[in-house]
Short mmCIF file of N, CA and C in Angstrom, two decimals:
data_model
loop_
_atom_site.label_atom_id
_atom_site.label_comp_id
_atom_site.label_asym_id
_atom_site.label_seq_id
_atom_site.Cartn_x
_atom_site.Cartn_y
_atom_site.Cartn_z
N MET G 872 14.97 -2.13 1.91
CA MET G 872 13.60 -2.03 1.50
C MET G 872 13.49 -2.25 -0.01
N ILE G 873 12.29 -2.44 -0.46
CA ILE G 873 12.03 -2.72 -1.87
C ILE G 873 11.70 -1.41 -2.58
N SER G 874 12.27 -1.21 -3.75
CA SER G 874 12.03 0.00 -4.53
C SER G 874 11.43 -0.38 -5.88
N ILE G 875 10.19 0.04 -6.08
CA ILE G 875 9.49 -0.26 -7.32
C ILE G 875 9.21 1.05 -8.04
N ASP G 876 9.31 1.04 -9.35
CA ASP G 876 9.07 2.24 -10.15
C ASP G 876 7.72 2.86 -9.78
N LYS G 877 7.73 4.16 -9.51
CA LYS G 877 6.52 4.86 -9.06
C LYS G 877 5.40 4.80 -10.08
N ASN G 878 5.72 4.71 -11.36
CA ASN G 878 4.67 4.62 -12.39
C ASN G 878 3.96 3.26 -12.33
N THR G 879 4.70 2.22 -12.00
CA THR G 879 4.08 0.90 -11.85
C THR G 879 3.09 0.93 -10.70
N CYS G 880 3.52 1.52 -9.59
CA CYS G 880 2.64 1.61 -8.41
C CYS G 880 1.43 2.50 -8.68
N ALA G 881 1.64 3.59 -9.39
CA ALA G 881 0.54 4.51 -9.68
C ALA G 881 -0.54 3.85 -10.53
N ALA G 882 -0.13 2.93 -11.40
CA ALA G 882 -1.09 2.25 -12.27
C ALA G 882 -1.80 1.11 -11.55
N CYS G 883 -1.20 0.57 -10.50
CA CYS G 883 -1.74 -0.62 -9.85
C CYS G 883 -2.43 -0.32 -8.52
N LYS G 884 -1.69 0.18 -7.56
CA LYS G 884 -2.16 0.49 -6.20
C LYS G 884 -2.74 -0.72 -5.48
N ARG G 885 -2.47 -1.91 -5.93
CA ARG G 885 -3.02 -3.12 -5.35
C ARG G 885 -2.73 -3.22 -3.84
N CYS G 886 -1.53 -2.84 -3.45
CA CYS G 886 -1.13 -3.02 -2.05
C CYS G 886 -1.82 -2.03 -1.12
N CYS G 887 -2.39 -1.00 -1.62
CA CYS G 887 -3.03 0.03 -0.78
C CYS G 887 -4.54 -0.02 -0.90
N ARG G 888 -5.08 -1.09 -1.44
CA ARG G 888 -6.52 -1.19 -1.65
C ARG G 888 -7.08 -2.45 -1.02
N GLY G 889 -8.37 -2.45 -0.82
CA GLY G 889 -9.05 -3.61 -0.25
C GLY G 889 -10.53 -3.36 -0.15
N LYS G 890 -11.21 -4.12 0.67
CA LYS G 890 -12.64 -3.95 0.87
C LYS G 890 -12.86 -2.91 1.96
N PRO G 891 -13.78 -1.97 1.73
CA PRO G 891 -14.05 -0.96 2.76
C PRO G 891 -14.34 -1.58 4.11
N GLY G 892 -13.75 -0.99 5.15
CA GLY G 892 -13.97 -1.48 6.51
C GLY G 892 -12.95 -2.50 6.97
N THR G 893 -12.20 -3.08 6.04
CA THR G 893 -11.18 -4.04 6.45
C THR G 893 -9.89 -3.29 6.79
N THR G 894 -8.88 -4.02 7.21
CA THR G 894 -7.60 -3.40 7.53
C THR G 894 -6.52 -3.94 6.60
N THR G 895 -5.42 -3.21 6.53
CA THR G 895 -4.28 -3.66 5.73
C THR G 895 -3.43 -4.58 6.61
N PRO G 896 -2.50 -5.33 6.02
CA PRO G 896 -1.63 -6.19 6.84
C PRO G 896 -0.52 -5.40 7.55
N ALA G 897 -0.43 -4.11 7.32
CA ALA G 897 0.62 -3.29 7.93
C ALA G 897 0.28 -2.94 9.38
N HIS G 898 1.31 -2.65 10.15
CA HIS G 898 1.14 -2.22 11.53
C HIS G 898 1.77 -0.84 11.70
N LEU G 899 1.02 0.08 12.31
CA LEU G 899 1.56 1.40 12.61
C LEU G 899 2.40 1.32 13.87
N HIS G 900 3.11 2.38 14.19
CA HIS G 900 4.00 2.39 15.35
C HIS G 900 3.29 2.07 16.66
N ASP G 901 2.01 2.35 16.73
CA ASP G 901 1.26 2.08 17.95
C ASP G 901 0.58 0.71 17.94
N GLY G 902 0.85 -0.09 16.91
CA GLY G 902 0.30 -1.45 16.82
C GLY G 902 -1.02 -1.55 16.09
N THR G 903 -1.64 -0.43 15.77
CA THR G 903 -2.91 -0.47 15.05
C THR G 903 -2.66 -0.74 13.57
N LYS G 904 -3.70 -1.16 12.89
CA LYS G 904 -3.61 -1.42 11.45
C LYS G 904 -4.41 -0.38 10.70
N PRO G 905 -3.87 0.13 9.59
CA PRO G 905 -4.64 1.10 8.80
C PRO G 905 -5.91 0.46 8.25
N LYS G 906 -6.95 1.26 8.16
CA LYS G 906 -8.24 0.78 7.65
C LYS G 906 -8.40 1.16 6.18
N ILE G 907 -9.23 0.39 5.50
CA ILE G 907 -9.57 0.68 4.10
C ILE G 907 -10.83 1.55 4.12
N ASP G 908 -10.76 2.69 3.44
CA ASP G 908 -11.89 3.63 3.46
C ASP G 908 -12.97 3.26 2.45
N LYS G 909 -14.02 4.07 2.39
CA LYS G 909 -15.16 3.79 1.50
C LYS G 909 -14.78 3.82 0.02
N ASN G 910 -13.65 4.41 -0.32
CA ASN G 910 -13.18 4.46 -1.71
C ASN G 910 -12.21 3.33 -2.04
N TYR G 911 -12.14 2.32 -1.16
CA TYR G 911 -11.30 1.14 -1.34
C TYR G 911 -9.81 1.42 -1.19
N ASN G 912 -9.44 2.54 -0.58
CA ASN G 912 -8.03 2.90 -0.40
C ASN G 912 -7.64 2.82 1.07
N CYS G 913 -6.37 2.58 1.31
CA CYS G 913 -5.84 2.70 2.66
C CYS G 913 -6.10 4.12 3.13
N GLU G 914 -6.49 4.27 4.37
CA GLU G 914 -6.82 5.59 4.88
C GLU G 914 -5.65 6.56 4.82
N TYR G 915 -4.42 6.06 4.67
CA TYR G 915 -3.25 6.93 4.62
C TYR G 915 -2.71 7.15 3.22
N LEU G 916 -3.37 6.55 2.22
CA LEU G 916 -2.91 6.75 0.84
C LEU G 916 -3.31 8.15 0.39
N GLY G 917 -2.32 8.99 0.20
CA GLY G 917 -2.58 10.37 -0.17
C GLY G 917 -2.43 10.61 -1.65
N SER G 918 -2.46 11.86 -2.02
CA SER G 918 -2.30 12.22 -3.42
C SER G 918 -0.89 11.83 -3.89
N PHE G 919 -0.77 11.59 -5.16
CA PHE G 919 0.49 11.19 -5.78
C PHE G 919 1.04 9.89 -5.19
N ASN G 920 0.14 9.03 -4.68
CA ASN G 920 0.51 7.74 -4.11
C ASN G 920 1.50 7.85 -2.95
N LYS G 921 1.44 8.91 -2.21
CA LYS G 921 2.31 9.09 -1.07
C LYS G 921 1.63 8.56 0.19
N CYS G 922 2.40 7.86 0.99
CA CYS G 922 1.87 7.34 2.25
C CYS G 922 1.90 8.45 3.28
N GLY G 923 0.77 8.65 3.93
CA GLY G 923 0.68 9.68 4.95
C GLY G 923 0.58 9.11 6.35
N ALA G 924 1.03 7.85 6.52
CA ALA G 924 0.95 7.23 7.85
C ALA G 924 1.85 7.98 8.83
N PRO G 925 1.40 8.10 10.07
CA PRO G 925 2.24 8.75 11.07
C PRO G 925 3.57 8.00 11.21
N HIS G 926 4.64 8.71 11.32
CA HIS G 926 5.99 8.14 11.46
C HIS G 926 6.45 7.40 10.21
N GLY G 927 5.85 7.70 9.06
CA GLY G 927 6.30 7.12 7.80
C GLY G 927 5.65 5.81 7.43
N LYS G 928 6.02 5.34 6.27
CA LYS G 928 5.46 4.12 5.71
C LYS G 928 5.80 2.91 6.59
N PRO G 929 4.81 2.10 6.94
CA PRO G 929 5.08 0.90 7.74
C PRO G 929 6.01 -0.07 6.99
N VAL G 930 6.77 -0.84 7.73
CA VAL G 930 7.72 -1.79 7.14
C VAL G 930 7.01 -2.74 6.19
N GLU G 931 5.84 -3.22 6.57
CA GLU G 931 5.12 -4.17 5.71
C GLU G 931 4.82 -3.57 4.34
N CYS G 932 4.59 -2.28 4.30
CA CYS G 932 4.32 -1.61 3.04
C CYS G 932 5.61 -1.36 2.26
N ALA G 933 6.68 -1.10 2.99
CA ALA G 933 7.95 -0.80 2.35
C ALA G 933 8.59 -2.02 1.68
N ILE G 934 8.19 -3.22 2.10
CA ILE G 934 8.77 -4.42 1.47
C ILE G 934 7.79 -5.13 0.53
N TYR G 935 6.55 -4.64 0.44
CA TYR G 935 5.57 -5.26 -0.46
C TYR G 935 6.09 -5.21 -1.91
N PRO G 936 5.96 -6.28 -2.68
CA PRO G 936 5.11 -7.46 -2.56
C PRO G 936 5.71 -8.63 -1.78
N ILE G 937 6.81 -8.40 -1.09
CA ILE G 937 7.31 -9.42 -0.17
C ILE G 937 6.42 -9.34 1.07
N VAL G 938 5.93 -10.49 1.52
CA VAL G 938 5.04 -10.54 2.66
C VAL G 938 5.60 -11.54 3.66
N ILE G 939 5.78 -11.10 4.90
CA ILE G 939 6.25 -11.99 5.95
C ILE G 939 5.05 -12.33 6.82
N SER G 940 4.76 -13.62 6.92
CA SER G 940 3.60 -14.07 7.69
C SER G 940 3.88 -15.45 8.27
N ASP G 941 3.52 -15.63 9.51
CA ASP G 941 3.69 -16.93 10.18
C ASP G 941 5.13 -17.44 10.10
N GLY G 942 6.10 -16.52 10.18
CA GLY G 942 7.50 -16.91 10.18
C GLY G 942 8.03 -17.33 8.82
N LYS G 943 7.26 -17.11 7.78
CA LYS G 943 7.69 -17.47 6.42
C LYS G 943 7.65 -16.24 5.53
N ILE G 944 8.38 -16.30 4.44
CA ILE G 944 8.45 -15.17 3.51
C ILE G 944 7.75 -15.57 2.22
N TYR G 945 6.81 -14.75 1.79
CA TYR G 945 6.03 -15.00 0.58
C TYR G 945 6.21 -13.83 -0.38
N VAL G 946 5.76 -14.02 -1.61
CA VAL G 946 5.70 -12.91 -2.57
C VAL G 946 4.31 -12.92 -3.20
N ASP G 947 3.72 -11.74 -3.31
CA ASP G 947 2.42 -11.60 -3.95
C ASP G 947 2.64 -11.44 -5.45
N VAL G 948 2.45 -12.53 -6.18
CA VAL G 948 2.71 -12.50 -7.63
C VAL G 948 1.64 -11.74 -8.39
N ALA G 949 0.61 -11.25 -7.70
CA ALA G 949 -0.37 -10.38 -8.36
C ALA G 949 0.20 -8.99 -8.58
N CYS G 950 1.25 -8.65 -7.85
CA CYS G 950 1.90 -7.35 -8.04
C CYS G 950 2.65 -7.39 -9.37
N PRO G 951 2.46 -6.39 -10.22
CA PRO G 951 3.14 -6.41 -11.52
C PRO G 951 4.66 -6.30 -11.43
N ALA G 952 5.19 -5.91 -10.28
CA ALA G 952 6.64 -5.77 -10.13
C ALA G 952 7.22 -6.83 -9.19
N TRP G 953 6.53 -7.95 -9.05
CA TRP G 953 6.99 -8.95 -8.08
C TRP G 953 8.38 -9.48 -8.41
N GLU G 954 8.71 -9.63 -9.70
CA GLU G 954 10.02 -10.16 -10.05
C GLU G 954 11.14 -9.19 -9.66
N VAL G 955 10.88 -7.90 -9.85
CA VAL G 955 11.84 -6.87 -9.45
C VAL G 955 12.04 -6.93 -7.93
N ALA G 956 10.94 -7.08 -7.20
CA ALA G 956 11.01 -7.14 -5.75
C ALA G 956 11.81 -8.36 -5.28
N VAL G 957 11.58 -9.50 -5.89
CA VAL G 957 12.30 -10.72 -5.50
C VAL G 957 13.79 -10.55 -5.75
N LYS G 958 14.17 -9.97 -6.87
CA LYS G 958 15.59 -9.74 -7.16
C LYS G 958 16.21 -8.81 -6.12
N GLN G 959 15.50 -7.74 -5.77
CA GLN G 959 16.02 -6.80 -4.77
C GLN G 959 16.13 -7.48 -3.40
N TRP G 960 15.12 -8.25 -3.04
CA TRP G 960 15.14 -8.95 -1.76
C TRP G 960 16.34 -9.89 -1.70
N ASP G 961 16.55 -10.62 -2.78
CA ASP G 961 17.66 -11.57 -2.82
C ASP G 961 19.01 -10.85 -2.71
N GLU G 962 19.13 -9.72 -3.40
CA GLU G 962 20.38 -8.95 -3.34
C GLU G 962 20.64 -8.43 -1.93
N GLN G 963 19.58 -8.00 -1.25
CA GLN G 963 19.75 -7.41 0.07
C GLN G 963 19.82 -8.43 1.19
N PHE G 964 19.01 -9.48 1.09
CA PHE G 964 18.87 -10.39 2.22
C PHE G 964 19.07 -11.86 1.87
N GLY G 965 19.49 -12.14 0.65
CA GLY G 965 19.56 -13.52 0.20
C GLY G 965 20.75 -14.31 0.71
N GLY G 966 21.71 -13.63 1.31
CA GLY G 966 22.87 -14.35 1.84
C GLY G 966 22.47 -15.28 2.98
N CYS G 967 23.19 -16.31 3.10
CA CYS G 967 22.94 -17.27 4.17
C CYS G 967 23.30 -16.64 5.51
N ILE G 968 22.50 -16.88 6.52
CA ILE G 968 22.77 -16.31 7.85
C ILE G 968 24.12 -16.78 8.36
N ASP G 969 24.57 -17.95 7.92
CA ASP G 969 25.88 -18.44 8.34
C ASP G 969 27.02 -17.56 7.82
N ASP G 970 26.75 -16.80 6.76
CA ASP G 970 27.77 -15.91 6.20
C ASP G 970 27.93 -14.64 7.03
N TYR G 971 27.00 -14.38 7.93
CA TYR G 971 27.07 -13.17 8.75
C TYR G 971 28.08 -13.42 9.87
N ASN G 972 29.14 -12.66 9.85
CA ASN G 972 30.18 -12.84 10.85
C ASN G 972 30.95 -11.53 10.99
N ASP G 973 30.92 -10.98 12.18
CA ASP G 973 31.67 -9.75 12.41
C ASP G 973 32.98 -10.03 13.16
N GLY G 974 33.35 -11.30 13.25
CA GLY G 974 34.60 -11.67 13.88
C GLY G 974 34.49 -11.96 15.37
N ARG G 975 33.37 -11.61 15.98
CA ARG G 975 33.24 -11.83 17.42
C ARG G 975 32.84 -13.25 17.76
N GLY G 976 31.99 -13.84 16.93
CA GLY G 976 31.58 -15.22 17.16
C GLY G 976 30.57 -15.42 18.27
N ASP G 977 29.95 -14.35 18.77
CA ASP G 977 29.00 -14.51 19.86
C ASP G 977 27.55 -14.35 19.43
N HIS G 978 27.27 -14.44 18.14
CA HIS G 978 25.89 -14.33 17.66
C HIS G 978 25.17 -15.65 17.89
N LYS G 979 23.90 -15.54 18.26
CA LYS G 979 23.09 -16.73 18.50
C LYS G 979 21.77 -16.54 17.78
N PHE G 980 21.67 -17.07 16.59
CA PHE G 980 20.46 -16.90 15.79
C PHE G 980 19.49 -18.04 16.02
N VAL G 981 18.23 -17.69 16.24
CA VAL G 981 17.17 -18.68 16.33
C VAL G 981 16.02 -18.22 15.44
N ASN G 982 15.20 -19.15 15.03
CA ASN G 982 14.04 -18.81 14.23
C ASN G 982 13.19 -17.81 15.00
N LEU G 983 12.68 -16.79 14.29
CA LEU G 983 11.95 -15.72 14.94
C LEU G 983 10.74 -16.21 15.74
N TRP G 984 10.02 -17.20 15.22
CA TRP G 984 8.84 -17.67 15.95
C TRP G 984 9.24 -18.39 17.23
N ILE G 985 10.40 -19.04 17.26
CA ILE G 985 10.88 -19.67 18.49
C ILE G 985 11.21 -18.58 19.51
N ALA G 986 11.88 -17.53 19.05
CA ALA G 986 12.22 -16.43 19.95
C ALA G 986 10.95 -15.80 20.53
N HIS G 987 9.95 -15.61 19.67
CA HIS G 987 8.70 -15.00 20.13
C HIS G 987 8.03 -15.86 21.19
N SER G 988 8.10 -17.17 21.03
CA SER G 988 7.45 -18.06 22.00
C SER G 988 8.16 -18.06 23.34
N GLN G 989 9.40 -17.57 23.38
CA GLN G 989 10.17 -17.55 24.62
C GLN G 989 9.99 -16.25 25.40
N ILE G 990 9.27 -15.27 24.84
CA ILE G 990 9.08 -14.00 25.52
C ILE G 990 8.16 -14.19 26.71
N LYS G 991 8.62 -13.76 27.86
CA LYS G 991 7.80 -13.86 29.07
C LYS G 991 7.04 -12.56 29.26
N GLU G 992 5.77 -12.66 29.48
CA GLU G 992 4.96 -11.44 29.65
C GLU G 992 4.64 -11.19 31.10
#
């Protein structure tokens, strides 16, 4: 996950704000999306910038300003700590998938959107 200095987040709060009545890009464990309240905050943004979402902070929030959408990875450069986030992302996940090898040789990696299209409902 991405770790940004709490003082940077306290001064910005960009990722937890929006237009009242809209939803955030995050998904809760039950598939619902948090709503933005009348004060322009995520409904789960509590005091001291703590996330009060049930079952903890959603993954989408934990990796912001990295945004995964439509099978691609983006960065929100409006976040004042985007460079820090990109460095952390690269350190954690920047290795080539071909470098992943546990010696068994039975891994079969496919693009996530291809895998999703193969799910039978």
